[in-house]
Coordinates of N, CA, C and O in Angstrom, one line a residue:
M1395 N 8.6 -45.8 59.1 CA 8.6 -44.7 59.0 C 7.9 -43.8 60.3 O 7.2 -44.8 61.2
S1396 N 9.0 -42.8 60.4 CA 8.7 -42.3 61.6 C 8.2 -41.2 61.7 O 7.2 -41.0 61.2
S1397 N 7.0 -41.4 63.4 CA 5.7 -40.6 63.6 C 6.2 -39.1 63.1 O 5.6 -37.9 63.3
T1398 N 7.3 -39.1 64.0 CA 7.9 -37.2 63.7 C 9.0 -37.4 63.2 O 9.8 -37.5 62.8
T1399 N 8.6 -36.8 61.9 CA 9.4 -35.8 60.4 C 9.4 -34.5 60.2 O 8.6 -33.4 60.8
T1400 N 11.2 -34.0 60.7 CA 10.5 -32.5 60.1 C 11.5 -32.6 59.1 O 11.8 -33.5 58.6
N1401 N 11.0 -31.4 58.5 CA 11.1 -31.4 57.2 C 11.9 -29.9 57.4 O 11.5 -28.9 56.4
R1402 N 12.9 -30.2 57.9 CA 13.6 -28.5 57.8 C 15.3 -29.1 56.8 O 15.9 -30.0 56.9
T1403 N 15.5 -28.2 56.5 CA 16.6 -27.8 55.5 C 18.2 -27.6 56.1 O 17.6 -27.5 57.6
D1404 N 19.3 -27.9 55.8 CA 20.2 -27.4 56.3 C 20.3 -26.3 56.6 O 21.0 -25.5 57.1
A1405 N 19.2 -25.4 55.7 CA 19.4 -23.6 56.0 C 18.9 -23.2 56.8 O 18.9 -22.2 57.6
S1406 N 17.8 -23.9 57.4 CA 16.6 -23.4 58.4 C 17.6 -23.8 59.8 O 17.6 -25.4 60.1
V1407 N 17.3 -23.7 61.0 CA 17.7 -23.6 62.4 C 16.4 -23.6 62.9 O 16.3 -22.4 63.3
N1408 N 16.0 -24.3 63.5 CA 14.7 -23.8 64.5 C 13.7 -22.7 63.8 O 13.0 -21.9 64.9
G1409 N 13.3 -23.0 62.8 CA 12.6 -22.7 61.9 C 12.8 -20.8 61.6 O 12.1 -20.2 61.1
T1410 N 14.5 -20.7 61.9 CA 14.8 -19.4 61.2 C 15.8 -19.7 60.3 O 16.9 -20.4 60.3
L1411 N 15.9 -18.8 59.1 CA 17.0 -18.6 58.2 C 18.3 -18.7 58.7 O 18.5 -17.4 59.6
R1412 N 19.1 -19.4 58.3 CA 20.9 -18.8 58.6 C 21.3 -18.2 57.4 O 20.9 -18.4 56.4
R1413 N 21.9 -16.7 57.6 CA 22.1 -16.4 56.5 C 23.6 -16.1 56.8 O 24.7 -16.3 57.7
R1414 N 24.5 -16.4 55.3 CA 25.9 -16.7 55.0 C 26.3 -15.1 54.9 O 26.1 -14.2 54.4
S1415 N 27.6 -15.3 55.4 CA 28.1 -13.1 55.2 C 29.3 -13.7 54.3 O 29.8 -14.6 53.6
T1416 N 29.9 -12.3 53.6 CA 30.8 -12.7 52.7 C 32.3 -12.0 53.3 O 32.3 -11.9 55.1
E1417 N 33.1 -12.9 53.4 CA 34.5 -12.7 53.4 C 35.1 -10.9 53.6 O 36.1 -10.4 53.9
T1418 N 34.9 -10.2 52.4 CA 35.0 -9.3 52.2 C 33.6 -7.7 52.8 O 32.7 -8.2 52.7
K1419 N 33.8 -6.6 53.1 CA 33.4 -5.8 53.2 C 32.6 -4.8 52.0 O 33.0 -5.1 50.9
A1420 N 32.0 -4.3 52.3 CA 31.4 -3.2 51.1 C 32.5 -2.4 51.0 O 33.5 -1.9 52.0
A1421 N 32.7 -1.9 49.2 CA 33.5 -1.1 49.0 C 34.2 0.7 49.5 O 35.2 0.7 50.0
F1422 N 33.0 0.9 50.4 CA 33.1 2.4 50.7 C 33.8 1.8 52.3 O 34.3 3.2 52.7
K1423 N 33.4 0.8 52.9 CA 34.1 0.7 53.9 C 35.9 0.5 54.0 O 36.3 0.1 54.9
T1424 N 36.2 0.0 53.1 CA 37.7 -0.2 53.3 C 38.4 0.5 53.0 O 38.5 2.3 52.7
T1425 N 39.7 0.5 53.4 CA 41.2 1.5 53.3 C 41.6 1.6 51.8 O 42.0 2.5 51.5
E1426 N 41.4 0.7 51.3 CA 41.4 0.6 49.6 C 40.8 2.0 49.0 O 41.2 2.6 48.3
F1427 N 39.6 2.0 49.5 CA 38.9 2.9 48.9 C 39.4 4.2 49.5 O 39.5 5.4 48.7
I1428 N 39.3 4.5 50.9 CA 39.9 6.0 51.4 C 41.1 6.0 51.0 O 41.3 7.3 50.0
A1429 N 42.2 5.4 50.6 CA 43.6 5.5 49.6 C 43.0 6.2 48.8 O 43.7 7.1 48.2
Y1430 N 42.5 5.5 47.6 CA 42.0 5.9 46.5 C 41.4 7.0 46.3 O 42.2 8.0 45.4
V1431 N 40.5 7.4 46.9 CA 40.0 8.6 47.0 C 40.7 9.9 47.7 O 41.2 10.6 46.8
V1432 N 42.2 9.3 48.7 CA 42.8 10.8 49.0 C 43.9 10.9 47.5 O 43.9 12.1 47.2
I1433 N 44.5 9.8 47.6 CA 45.4 10.0 46.0 C 44.7 10.7 44.9 O 45.5 11.6 44.0
T1434 N 43.5 10.1 44.3 CA 42.9 10.6 42.9 C 43.3 12.4 43.7 O 43.3 13.2 42.6
V1435 N 42.4 12.9 44.7 CA 42.3 14.2 44.9 C 43.7 14.8 45.1 O 43.9 16.1 44.3
A1436 N 44.8 14.4 45.2 CA 45.8 14.6 45.7 C 46.7 14.9 43.9 O 47.3 15.8 43.8
V1437 N 46.3 13.9 43.5 CA 46.8 14.1 41.7 C 46.4 15.1 41.1 O 47.2 15.7 40.3
L1438 N 45.3 15.3 41.3 CA 44.5 16.4 40.6 C 44.9 17.6 41.0 O 45.1 18.7 40.5
I1439 N 45.0 17.8 42.4 CA 45.5 19.4 42.6 C 47.2 19.5 42.3 O 47.4 20.6 42.2
A1440 N 47.6 18.7 42.8 CA 48.9 18.4 42.0 C 49.4 19.0 40.6 O 50.2 19.8 40.1
S1441 N 48.2 18.6 40.0 CA 48.4 19.1 38.8 C 48.3 20.3 38.4 O 48.2 21.1 37.5
L1442 N 46.8 20.5 39.1 CA 46.7 22.0 39.3 C 47.7 23.1 39.9 O 47.6 24.7 39.2
V1443 N 48.1 22.9 40.3 CA 49.4 23.8 41.2 C 51.1 24.3 40.4 O 51.4 25.0 40.6
V1444 N 51.7 22.4 40.1 CA 52.4 22.1 39.4 C 53.2 23.4 38.2 O 52.1 23.1 37.2
D1445 N 53.9 23.7 38.3 CA 54.2 24.6 36.6 C 55.7 24.9 37.0 O 56.1 23.8 37.5
G1446 N 55.7 24.8 35.3 CA 57.1 24.8 34.9 C 58.3 25.6 36.2 O 59.7 25.1 36.1
N1447 N 57.9 26.8 36.2 CA 58.9 27.2 37.2 C 58.6 27.6 38.4 O 59.7 28.3 39.1
G1448 N 58.1 27.3 39.2 CA 57.8 27.0 40.7 C 57.3 28.1 41.4 O 57.3 28.0 42.4
N1449 N 57.2 29.3 40.4 CA 56.5 30.5 41.2 C 55.0 30.4 40.8 O 54.5 31.4 40.9
G1450 N 54.4 30.0 40.1 CA 53.2 29.9 40.2 C 52.5 30.6 38.9 O 51.4 30.8 38.1
D1451 N 53.3 31.5 38.0 CA 52.8 32.2 36.9 C 53.2 31.3 35.6 O 54.2 30.3 35.4
N1452 N 52.6 31.0 34.6 CA 53.0 30.5 33.2 C 54.2 31.4 32.5 O 53.9 32.0 31.6
G1453 N 55.3 30.8 33.0 CA 56.1 31.2 32.1 C 57.1 30.6 31.2 O 56.2 29.8 30.7
A1454 N 58.1 30.9 31.0 CA 58.6 30.0 29.3 C 58.7 29.1 30.0 O 59.5 28.1 29.5
G1455 N 58.6 28.3 31.1 CA 59.2 26.6 31.7 C 58.5 25.9 31.1 O 58.5 24.5 31.0
G1456 N 57.1 26.0 30.9 CA 56.0 24.6 30.8 C 55.0 24.6 31.6 O 55.8 24.5 33.1
D1457 N 54.3 23.7 31.8 CA 53.6 22.7 32.5 C 54.0 21.4 32.8 O 54.1 21.0 31.6
Y1458 N 55.1 21.2 33.9 CA 55.6 20.2 33.7 C 54.2 18.8 34.1 O 54.7 17.8 34.1
F1459 N 53.4 19.1 34.9 CA 52.1 18.1 35.4 C 51.2 18.6 34.6 O 50.0 19.5 35.3
R1460 N 51.0 18.2 33.1 CA 49.5 19.1 32.8 C 48.5 17.7 32.9 O 48.7 16.6 33.6
A1461 N 47.2 18.2 32.3 CA 46.0 17.5 32.7 C 45.7 16.4 32.4 O 45.5 15.7 32.6
D1462 N 46.3 16.0 31.3 CA 46.0 14.9 30.6 C 46.9 14.1 31.2 O 46.4 12.7 30.9
R1463 N 48.2 14.5 31.4 CA 49.0 13.5 32.2 C 48.3 12.8 33.5 O 48.2 11.9 34.4
A1464 N 47.8 14.2 34.6 CA 46.9 13.8 35.4 C 45.9 12.7 35.7 O 45.5 12.0 36.6
W1465 N 44.9 13.2 34.3 CA 43.8 11.9 34.3 C 44.1 10.5 33.8 O 43.7 9.5 34.2
F1466 N 45.4 10.7 33.3 CA 46.2 9.2 33.3 C 46.8 8.8 34.0 O 46.2 7.3 34.1
Y1467 N 47.3 9.4 35.2 CA 47.3 8.7 36.4 C 46.2 8.0 37.0 O 46.3 6.7 37.8
V1468 N 45.6 9.0 37.2 CA 44.0 8.7 37.7 C 43.2 7.4 37.1 O 42.7 6.5 37.6
V1469 N 43.7 7.5 35.8 CA 42.8 6.1 35.3 C 43.9 4.8 35.9 O 43.2 3.9 36.1
L1470 N 45.1 5.2 35.6 CA 45.7 3.6 36.4 C 45.5 3.6 37.6 O 45.7 2.8 38.4
L1471 N 45.2 4.4 38.4 CA 44.7 4.5 40.0 C 43.4 3.6 40.2 O 43.2 2.8 41.0
T1472 N 42.4 4.2 39.0 CA 41.2 3.7 39.0 C 41.1 2.0 38.6 O 40.5 1.1 39.4
I1473 N 42.0 1.6 37.4 CA 42.4 0.2 37.2 C 43.2 -0.5 38.4 O 42.7 -1.9 38.6
G1474 N 44.0 0.1 39.1 CA 44.4 -0.6 40.6 C 43.5 -0.9 41.6 O 43.5 -2.1 41.7
Y1475 N 43.0 -0.3 42.0 CA 41.6 0.1 42.6 C 40.9 -1.1 41.8 O 40.4 -2.3 43.0
L1476 N 40.2 -1.5 40.7 CA 39.4 -2.4 40.2 C 39.9 -3.6 40.7 O 39.2 -5.0 40.9
V1477 N 41.1 -3.9 40.3 CA 41.9 -5.0 40.2 C 42.0 -5.2 42.0 O 41.7 -6.6 42.2
S1478 N 42.0 -4.4 42.5 CA 42.7 -4.7 44.2 C 41.1 -5.6 44.8 O 40.9 -6.3 45.9
R1479 N 39.9 -4.7 44.2 CA 38.7 -5.2 45.0 C 38.2 -6.7 44.3 O 37.4 -6.9 44.7
G1480 N 38.7 -6.9 43.1 CA 38.3 -8.0 41.9 C 38.5 -9.2 43.2 O 38.3 -10.3 43.2
L1481 N 40.2 -8.9 42.9 CA 40.9 -10.0 44.2 C 40.6 -9.9 45.6 O 40.2 -11.3 45.9
A1482 N 40.0 -9.3 46.0 CA 39.6 -9.1 47.3 C 38.5 -9.8 47.5 O 37.7 -10.5 48.0
K1483 N 38.0 -10.1 46.0 CA 36.2 -10.5 46.3 C 36.1 -11.7 45.1 O 34.7 -12.7 45.5
S1484 N 36.8 -12.1 44.9 CA 37.4 -13.6 44.0 C 37.0 -14.7 44.6 O 36.0 -15.7 44.4
G1485 N 37.4 -14.6 46.2 CA 37.0 -15.7 46.7 C 36.1 -16.0 47.3 O 35.7 -16.5 48.5
S1486 N 35.3 -14.8 47.3 CA 34.2 -15.2 48.4 C 32.9 -14.9 47.7 O 32.7 -14.8 46.4
R1487 N 31.9 -14.9 48.4 CA 30.4 -15.1 48.0 C 29.5 -13.9 48.5 O 29.7 -13.6 49.7
D1488 N 28.8 -13.6 47.7 CA 27.8 -12.4 48.2 C 26.8 -13.4 49.7 O 26.3 -14.3 49.5
H1489 N 26.1 -12.0 50.2 CA 25.4 -12.5 50.9 C 24.3 -13.2 50.5 O 23.7 -12.8 49.1
A1490 N 23.6 -14.4 51.0 CA 22.6 -15.1 50.2 C 21.3 -16.0 51.7 O 22.3 -15.8 52.5
D1491 N 20.5 -16.0 51.7 CA 19.3 -16.5 52.2 C 19.6 -18.0 51.7 O 19.4 -18.1 50.8
A1492 N 20.3 -18.8 52.7 CA 20.3 -20.5 52.3 C 18.8 -21.1 52.4 O 18.0 -20.4 52.7

């Protein structure tokens, strides 16, 4: 046996812990999140503004872009965003002290 043995694990270097990092950024720092928020707001504003006859009052034309359809599109956008974040995170690991 040697007289100088160190009880250092692979995780520590010179007595300090090494921190592993992830491959992906936090969700709020990504362009996907910014695009998701902008498009969601745009869909909701469009559903508020658009009507059947194009002049702003509720005439015989009806409402072409109703609230239920707008919220359906928001749900689809949310599903798409969650899938994209899931794919981005699928191959990465979370921060962990080794």
